[in-house]
Tab-separated table of C-alpha atoms and ligand atoms in Angstrom:
chain	number	residue	atom	x	y	z
A	530	MET	CA	-21.654	-69.226	43.337
A	531	LEU	CA	-23.578	-67.964	40.369
A	532	ALA	CA	-21.659	-70.212	38.035
A	533	SER	CA	-22.998	-73.414	39.449
A	534	VAL	CA	-26.241	-75.232	40.019
A	535	SER	CA	-26.913	-77.795	42.686
A	536	ALA	CA	-26.523	-81.341	41.502
A	537	PRO	CA	-29.706	-83.104	40.527
A	538	SER	CA	-29.297	-86.860	40.471
A	539	VAL	CA	-25.717	-87.314	39.416
A	540	SER	CA	-25.680	-91.001	38.767
A	541	ALA	CA	-22.078	-91.301	37.777
A	542	ALA	CA	-21.340	-94.957	38.162
A	543	PRO	CA	-18.019	-96.459	39.241
A	544	LEU	CA	-15.666	-96.138	36.371
A	545	GLY	CA	-13.320	-98.473	34.660
A	546	THR	CA	-15.489	-99.866	31.918
A	547	SER	CA	-15.527	-98.575	28.430
A	548	GLY	CA	-18.438	-96.814	26.839
A	549	PRO	CA	-19.724	-97.476	23.360
A	550	ALA	CA	-17.229	-97.392	20.537
A	551	GLN	CA	-16.885	-94.091	18.707
A	552	PRO	CA	-15.185	-93.449	15.432
A	553	GLY	CA	-11.913	-91.644	15.750
A	554	ALA	CA	-12.397	-90.933	19.437
A	555	SER	CA	-10.697	-92.218	22.564
A	556	THR	CA	-13.418	-94.319	24.066
A	557	ALA	CA	-11.547	-96.756	26.262
A	558	PRO	CA	-10.332	-95.847	29.749
A	559	PRO	CA	-6.747	-94.699	29.334
A	560	ASP	CA	-4.060	-97.190	30.252
A	561	ALA	CA	-1.947	-95.779	33.068
A	562	GLN	CA	1.235	-96.946	31.351
A	563	ALA	CA	0.310	-95.682	27.899
A	564	PRO	CA	1.969	-92.603	26.432
A	565	LEU	CA	0.363	-89.315	27.348
A	566	ALA	CA	-2.621	-88.387	25.232
A	567	VAL	CA	-1.021	-85.043	24.544
A	568	ALA	CA	2.714	-84.683	24.255
A	569	PRO	CA	4.102	-82.205	26.765
A	570	VAL	CA	4.783	-78.857	25.211
A	571	ARG	CA	8.508	-78.351	24.876
A	572	GLY	CA	9.178	-74.851	23.821
A	573	ALA	CA	11.517	-72.076	24.649
A	574	TRP	CA	11.088	-70.576	28.071
A	575	THR	CA	8.643	-67.799	27.769
A	576	LEU	CA	6.862	-65.338	30.020
A	577	SER	CA	3.971	-64.905	27.650
A	578	LEU	CA	0.548	-66.462	28.064
A	579	PRO	CA	-0.488	-69.531	26.097
A	580	GLU	CA	-1.949	-68.640	22.718
A	581	ASN	CA	-5.498	-67.434	22.910
A	582	ALA	CA	-7.931	-69.635	21.004
A	583	SER	CA	-11.067	-68.338	22.682
A	584	ALA	CA	-13.458	-65.750	21.294
A	585	HIS	CA	-13.456	-64.035	24.707
A	586	GLY	CA	-9.996	-64.822	26.072
A	587	GLY	CA	-8.688	-61.452	24.917
A	588	ARG	CA	-10.606	-59.763	27.726
A	589	ILE	CA	-8.856	-61.885	30.362
A	590	ASP	CA	-5.523	-61.131	28.711
A	591	ALA	CA	-6.309	-57.411	28.671
A	592	LEU	CA	-7.076	-57.522	32.402
A	593	LEU	CA	-3.793	-59.292	33.090
A	594	ALA	CA	-1.915	-56.839	30.890
A	595	SER	CA	-3.391	-53.786	32.612
A	596	SER	CA	-2.657	-55.347	35.995
A	597	HIS	CA	0.967	-55.886	34.943
A	598	ARG	CA	1.293	-52.339	33.611
A	599	PHE	CA	0.071	-50.902	36.905
A	600	GLU	CA	2.451	-53.128	38.869
A	601	LEU	CA	5.389	-52.105	36.701
A	602	ALA	CA	4.559	-48.416	36.944
A	603	LEU	CA	4.116	-48.542	40.728
A	604	ALA	CA	7.304	-50.557	41.173
A	605	ALA	CA	9.231	-48.049	39.019
A	606	VAL	CA	7.914	-45.105	41.056
A	607	MET	CA	8.655	-46.785	44.396
A	608	PHE	CA	12.147	-47.974	43.489
A	609	GLY	CA	12.921	-44.586	41.957
A	610	TRP	CA	11.814	-42.783	45.096
A	611	LEU	CA	13.793	-45.202	47.264
A	612	LEU	CA	16.901	-44.535	45.192
A	613	VAL	CA	16.453	-40.758	45.387
A	614	ALA	CA	15.932	-40.932	49.152
A	615	VAL	CA	18.986	-43.115	49.709
A	616	VAL	CA	21.263	-40.846	47.643
A	617	ARG	CA	19.861	-37.539	48.784
A	618	PHE	CA	19.833	-38.334	52.498
A	619	ARG	CA	22.940	-40.505	52.590
A	620	ASN	CA	24.639	-38.241	55.120
A	621	ALA	CA	21.620	-37.647	57.304
A	622	ARG	CA	22.204	-38.522	60.946
A	623	ARG	CA	18.695	-38.357	62.210
A	624	VAL	CA	17.065	-41.807	62.201
A	625	SER	CA	13.862	-41.366	64.205
A	626	PRO	CA	10.841	-40.367	62.096
A	627	ASP	CA	9.083	-37.182	63.091
A	628	GLY	CA	5.703	-38.304	61.803
A	629	GLY	CA	5.650	-35.625	59.128
A	630	THR	CA	3.477	-32.560	58.916
A	631	ARG	CA	-0.268	-32.491	58.519
A	632	ARG	CA	0.240	-31.556	54.926
A	633	SER	CA	2.643	-34.414	54.176
A	634	ARG	CA	0.330	-36.930	55.844
A	635	ALA	CA	-2.582	-35.682	53.746
A	636	TRP	CA	-0.418	-36.108	50.642
A	637	VAL	CA	0.436	-39.700	51.531
A	638	LEU	CA	-3.165	-40.600	52.300
A	639	GLY	CA	-4.472	-38.910	49.161
A	640	LEU	CA	-1.860	-40.570	46.977
A	641	ALA	CA	-2.554	-44.015	48.460
A	642	LEU	CA	-6.303	-43.632	48.007
A	643	GLY	CA	-5.821	-42.306	44.472
A	644	VAL	CA	-3.605	-45.226	43.465
A	645	PHE	CA	-6.012	-47.685	45.056
A	646	GLY	CA	-8.978	-46.116	43.280
A	647	VAL	CA	-7.353	-46.079	39.842
A	648	VAL	CA	-5.657	-49.517	39.982
A	649	ASP	CA	-8.293	-51.526	41.812
A	650	GLY	CA	-11.129	-49.583	40.231
A	651	THR	CA	-9.878	-50.419	36.739
A	652	LEU	CA	-9.433	-54.091	37.600
A	653	PHE	CA	-12.804	-54.219	39.352
A	654	LEU	CA	-14.679	-52.676	36.448
A	655	GLY	CA	-12.876	-54.897	33.918
A	656	SER	CA	-13.576	-58.040	35.944
A	657	GLU	CA	-17.165	-57.074	36.574
A	658	GLY	CA	-17.700	-56.473	32.856
A	659	TYR	CA	-16.211	-59.850	31.990
A	660	LEU	CA	-18.406	-61.631	34.545
A	661	ARG	CA	-21.506	-59.838	33.312
A	662	ASP	CA	-20.868	-60.226	29.587
A	663	VAL	CA	-19.170	-63.619	29.465
A	664	LEU	CA	-18.477	-65.825	32.472
A	665	TRP	CA	-21.849	-65.565	34.193
A	666	ASN	CA	-23.823	-64.701	31.089
A	667	PHE	CA	-25.397	-68.081	30.380
A	668	ARG	CA	-28.037	-66.394	28.259
A	669	VAL	CA	-25.564	-66.570	25.367
A	670	PRO	CA	-25.296	-70.392	25.220
A	671	ALA	CA	-28.904	-70.814	26.374
A	672	GLU	CA	-30.340	-68.685	23.571
A	673	ASP	CA	-28.059	-69.791	20.735
A	674	PRO	CA	-29.670	-72.728	18.911
A	675	ARG	CA	-26.249	-73.921	17.728
A	676	THR	CA	-24.872	-74.325	21.284
A	677	VAL	CA	-23.091	-77.615	21.973
A	678	ARG	CA	-23.740	-79.043	25.444
A	679	ILE	CA	-21.208	-81.386	27.013
A	680	GLN	CA	-21.392	-83.231	30.316
A	681	ILE	CA	-17.960	-83.975	31.706
A	682	ASN	CA	-17.304	-86.593	34.326
A	683	ALA	CA	-13.881	-86.081	35.918
A	684	HIS	CA	-12.250	-88.949	37.737
A	685	GLN	CA	-8.839	-90.302	38.591
A	686	TRP	CA	-7.314	-89.761	36.059
A	687	SER	CA	-9.201	-88.847	32.966
A	688	TRP	CA	-11.964	-86.735	31.489
A	689	GLU	CA	-15.030	-88.575	30.297
A	690	ALA	CA	-17.263	-86.449	28.107
A	691	ARG	CA	-20.865	-87.069	27.080
A	692	TYR	CA	-22.618	-85.477	24.115
A	693	ALA	CA	-26.364	-85.653	23.638
A	694	GLY	CA	-26.057	-86.997	20.088
A	695	GLN	CA	-28.429	-86.262	17.221
A	696	ASP	CA	-31.583	-86.269	19.331
A	697	GLY	CA	-30.258	-83.476	21.548
A	698	ALA	CA	-31.267	-85.378	24.704
A	699	PHE	CA	-28.890	-86.752	27.310
A	700	GLY	CA	-29.341	-90.275	28.622
A	701	THR	CA	-30.435	-91.783	25.322
A	702	LYS	CA	-28.938	-94.519	23.163
A	703	ASP	CA	-27.185	-92.155	20.791
A	704	ASP	CA	-25.217	-90.334	23.498
A	705	VAL	CA	-21.616	-90.043	22.399
A	706	VAL	CA	-19.038	-90.696	25.126
A	707	THR	CA	-15.348	-89.930	24.713
A	708	TRP	CA	-12.280	-90.167	26.934
A	709	ASN	CA	-9.768	-87.324	27.071
A	710	ASP	CA	-11.064	-86.254	23.706
A	711	LEU	CA	-13.245	-83.157	23.488
A	712	ARG	CA	-14.553	-82.080	20.114
A	713	VAL	CA	-16.322	-78.834	19.495
A	714	PRO	CA	-17.307	-76.760	16.493
A	715	ALA	CA	-15.378	-73.509	16.065
A	716	GLY	CA	-17.342	-70.278	16.356
A	717	VAL	CA	-20.178	-71.839	18.344
A	718	PRO	CA	-20.889	-71.541	22.104
A	719	VAL	CA	-19.865	-74.654	24.039
A	720	TRP	CA	-21.646	-75.173	27.341
A	721	VAL	CA	-19.919	-77.520	29.773
A	722	GLN	CA	-21.425	-79.025	32.914
A	723	LEU	CA	-18.887	-80.781	35.075
A	724	VAL	CA	-18.868	-83.259	37.961
A	725	SER	CA	-16.328	-85.432	39.711
A	726	THR	CA	-16.926	-88.939	40.986
A	727	ASP	CA	-13.971	-89.167	43.365
A	728	VAL	CA	-11.865	-86.188	44.424
A	729	VAL	CA	-11.713	-82.522	43.459
A	730	HIS	CA	-10.285	-82.015	39.988
A	731	GLY	CA	-9.721	-78.836	38.046
A	732	PHE	CA	-10.899	-78.627	34.458
A	733	SER	CA	-8.607	-76.307	32.597
A	734	LEU	CA	-8.377	-75.139	28.994
A	735	PRO	CA	-5.356	-72.815	29.099
A	736	ALA	CA	-5.778	-71.666	25.497
A	737	PHE	CA	-9.376	-70.706	26.284
A	738	ARG	CA	-8.689	-69.067	29.664
A	739	VAL	CA	-11.139	-71.564	31.165
A	740	LYS	CA	-10.829	-73.047	34.653
A	741	LEU	CA	-13.566	-74.818	36.519
A	742	ASP	CA	-13.526	-76.956	39.668
A	743	ALA	CA	-14.908	-80.479	39.385
A	744	ILE	CA	-16.391	-81.158	42.807
A	745	PRO	CA	-18.029	-84.403	43.948
A	746	GLY	CA	-21.725	-83.898	44.621
A	747	ARG	CA	-22.377	-80.819	42.550
A	748	VAL	CA	-22.625	-79.750	38.936
A	749	ASN	CA	-20.499	-76.752	37.971
A	750	GLN	CA	-20.721	-75.134	34.622
A	751	THR	CA	-19.075	-72.741	32.265
A	752	TRP	CA	-19.136	-71.879	28.598
A	753	PHE	CA	-16.654	-70.787	25.974
A	754	GLN	CA	-16.336	-70.396	22.242
A	755	ALA	CA	-13.455	-71.467	20.031
A	756	ALA	CA	-12.283	-68.609	17.818
A	757	ARG	CA	-10.835	-70.943	15.204
A	758	GLU	CA	-10.112	-74.543	14.337
A	759	GLY	CA	-7.214	-76.319	15.996
A	760	ALA	CA	-6.231	-78.619	18.851
A	761	TRP	CA	-5.297	-77.598	22.383
A	762	GLU	CA	-4.670	-79.135	25.743
A	763	ALA	CA	-7.294	-79.889	28.381
A	764	ALA	CA	-5.545	-80.331	31.713
A	765	CYS	CA	-6.281	-80.969	35.382
A	766	TYR	CA	-5.011	-78.064	37.490
A	767	GLN	CA	-5.882	-79.521	40.901
A	768	HIS	CA	-3.503	-82.068	42.350
A	769	CYS	CA	-5.701	-85.149	42.524
A	770	GLY	CA	-3.487	-88.145	43.214
A	771	THR	CA	-0.434	-90.002	41.995
A	772	SER	CA	-1.287	-89.782	38.289
A	773	HIS	CA	-2.528	-86.200	38.360
A	774	TYR	CA	0.128	-85.249	35.844
A	775	ARG	CA	-1.343	-87.696	33.347
A	776	MET	CA	-4.819	-86.261	33.572
A	777	ARG	CA	-4.744	-84.566	30.224
A	778	GLY	CA	-6.895	-84.558	27.184
A	779	ILE	CA	-7.129	-82.763	23.924
A	780	LEU	CA	-9.738	-80.325	22.760
A	781	THR	CA	-10.200	-80.183	19.013
A	782	ALA	CA	-12.149	-77.382	17.399
A	783	LEU	CA	-13.506	-78.532	14.042
A	784	SER	CA	-15.420	-76.750	11.352
A	785	PRO	CA	-19.167	-76.918	12.131
A	786	GLU	CA	-19.628	-79.298	9.174
A	787	ALA	CA	-16.828	-81.637	10.289
A	788	TYR	CA	-18.177	-81.580	13.838
A	789	ALA	CA	-21.700	-82.419	12.661
A	790	SER	CA	-20.513	-85.367	10.607
A	791	TRP	CA	-18.328	-86.636	13.474
A	792	LEU	CA	-21.261	-86.444	15.887
A	793	HIS	CA	-23.562	-88.129	13.411
A	794	GLU	CA	-21.218	-91.061	12.836
A	795	ALA	CA	-20.279	-91.378	16.515
A	796	GLY	CA	-23.955	-91.360	17.477
A	797	ARG	CA	-24.742	-94.041	14.896
A	798	GLN	CA	-22.026	-96.285	16.315
A	799	ALA	CA	-23.135	-95.537	19.861
A	800	VAL	CA	-26.635	-96.788	19.047
A	801	GLN	CA	-25.164	-99.999	17.608
A	802	ALA	CA	-22.947	-100.572	20.634
A	803	TYR	CA	-25.583	-99.628	23.205
A	804	ASP	CA	-25.733	-102.083	26.095
A	805	PRO	CA	-28.612	-101.491	28.523
A	806	ASP	CA	-26.895	-103.675	31.142
A	807	ASP	CA	-23.651	-101.689	31.189
A	808	ALA	CA	-24.526	-99.619	34.240
A	809	ALA	CA	-21.116	-97.936	34.362
A	810	ALA	CA	-21.690	-96.431	30.911
A	811	HIS	CA	-24.983	-94.806	31.908
A	812	TRP	CA	-23.869	-91.871	33.972
A	813	GLY	CA	-25.230	-88.399	33.438
A	814	TRP	CA	-27.803	-85.945	34.717
A	815	VAL	CA	-30.704	-83.856	33.606
A	816	TRP	CA	-29.420	-80.729	31.898
A	817	ARG	CA	-30.679	-77.718	33.773
A	818	THR	CA	-30.370	-74.084	32.866
A	819	PRO	CA	-29.636	-71.841	35.852
B	935	CU	CU1	-7.423	-84.369	38.398
């Protein structure tokens, strides 16, 4: 997979101990009996996609929309033809097919190939463009000096996130660690590297059209960019045990200034609370660019 790098030394320790205290962030392991971090969305039944909060999510939505338009058009043509055939030949006695003429077979083959070329060709080109420009294009977060890097450690049943802090280096005293609480600046690339310490989890940001497997023993990565400020769900989409349904967090996109001041204060408190003997708090890996 292009979207992943092999795991260097992932020293994610056994979990269950809290990291350093952060201001305004969930830093303690979630209590299994506590209310959900994010209230379930109770809205009217809808067939539409979740709102799009990503700078690039519109391209995924456009692909889905064109796929649906093709499906609708093909279904309309096929059902229409079926209806015509049933009505027009309702009194026909002959039931065995004659295989058609050469000409009719050529028509069928040509039509099938034409439909395949147009429908699958459009989807292929759209997908390929998205992979090239966005999903696999790590040059964007790598070359943008504002990029926020986050290491996420998935485990039963929460998301533990690590920020490099003010010094920009992971594995130092000012690393900021949060639980089920992702904070990012709006309008800035966010580069996520993801591991799991137990079973396979699925990191999902529905409003950002982001899905990424968290697999024990390897580091997967993706990037996205919040189009605006707000708060959205971060969910696990891979059934991962009895409390899978509780494995939810919240992603908050702040203004760049609010994000910077949060990180500054959280890093300051992390330095104060740093405990060199708390082995469980010192997970992480060397950030590598593919
Ligand atoms: Cu999970």
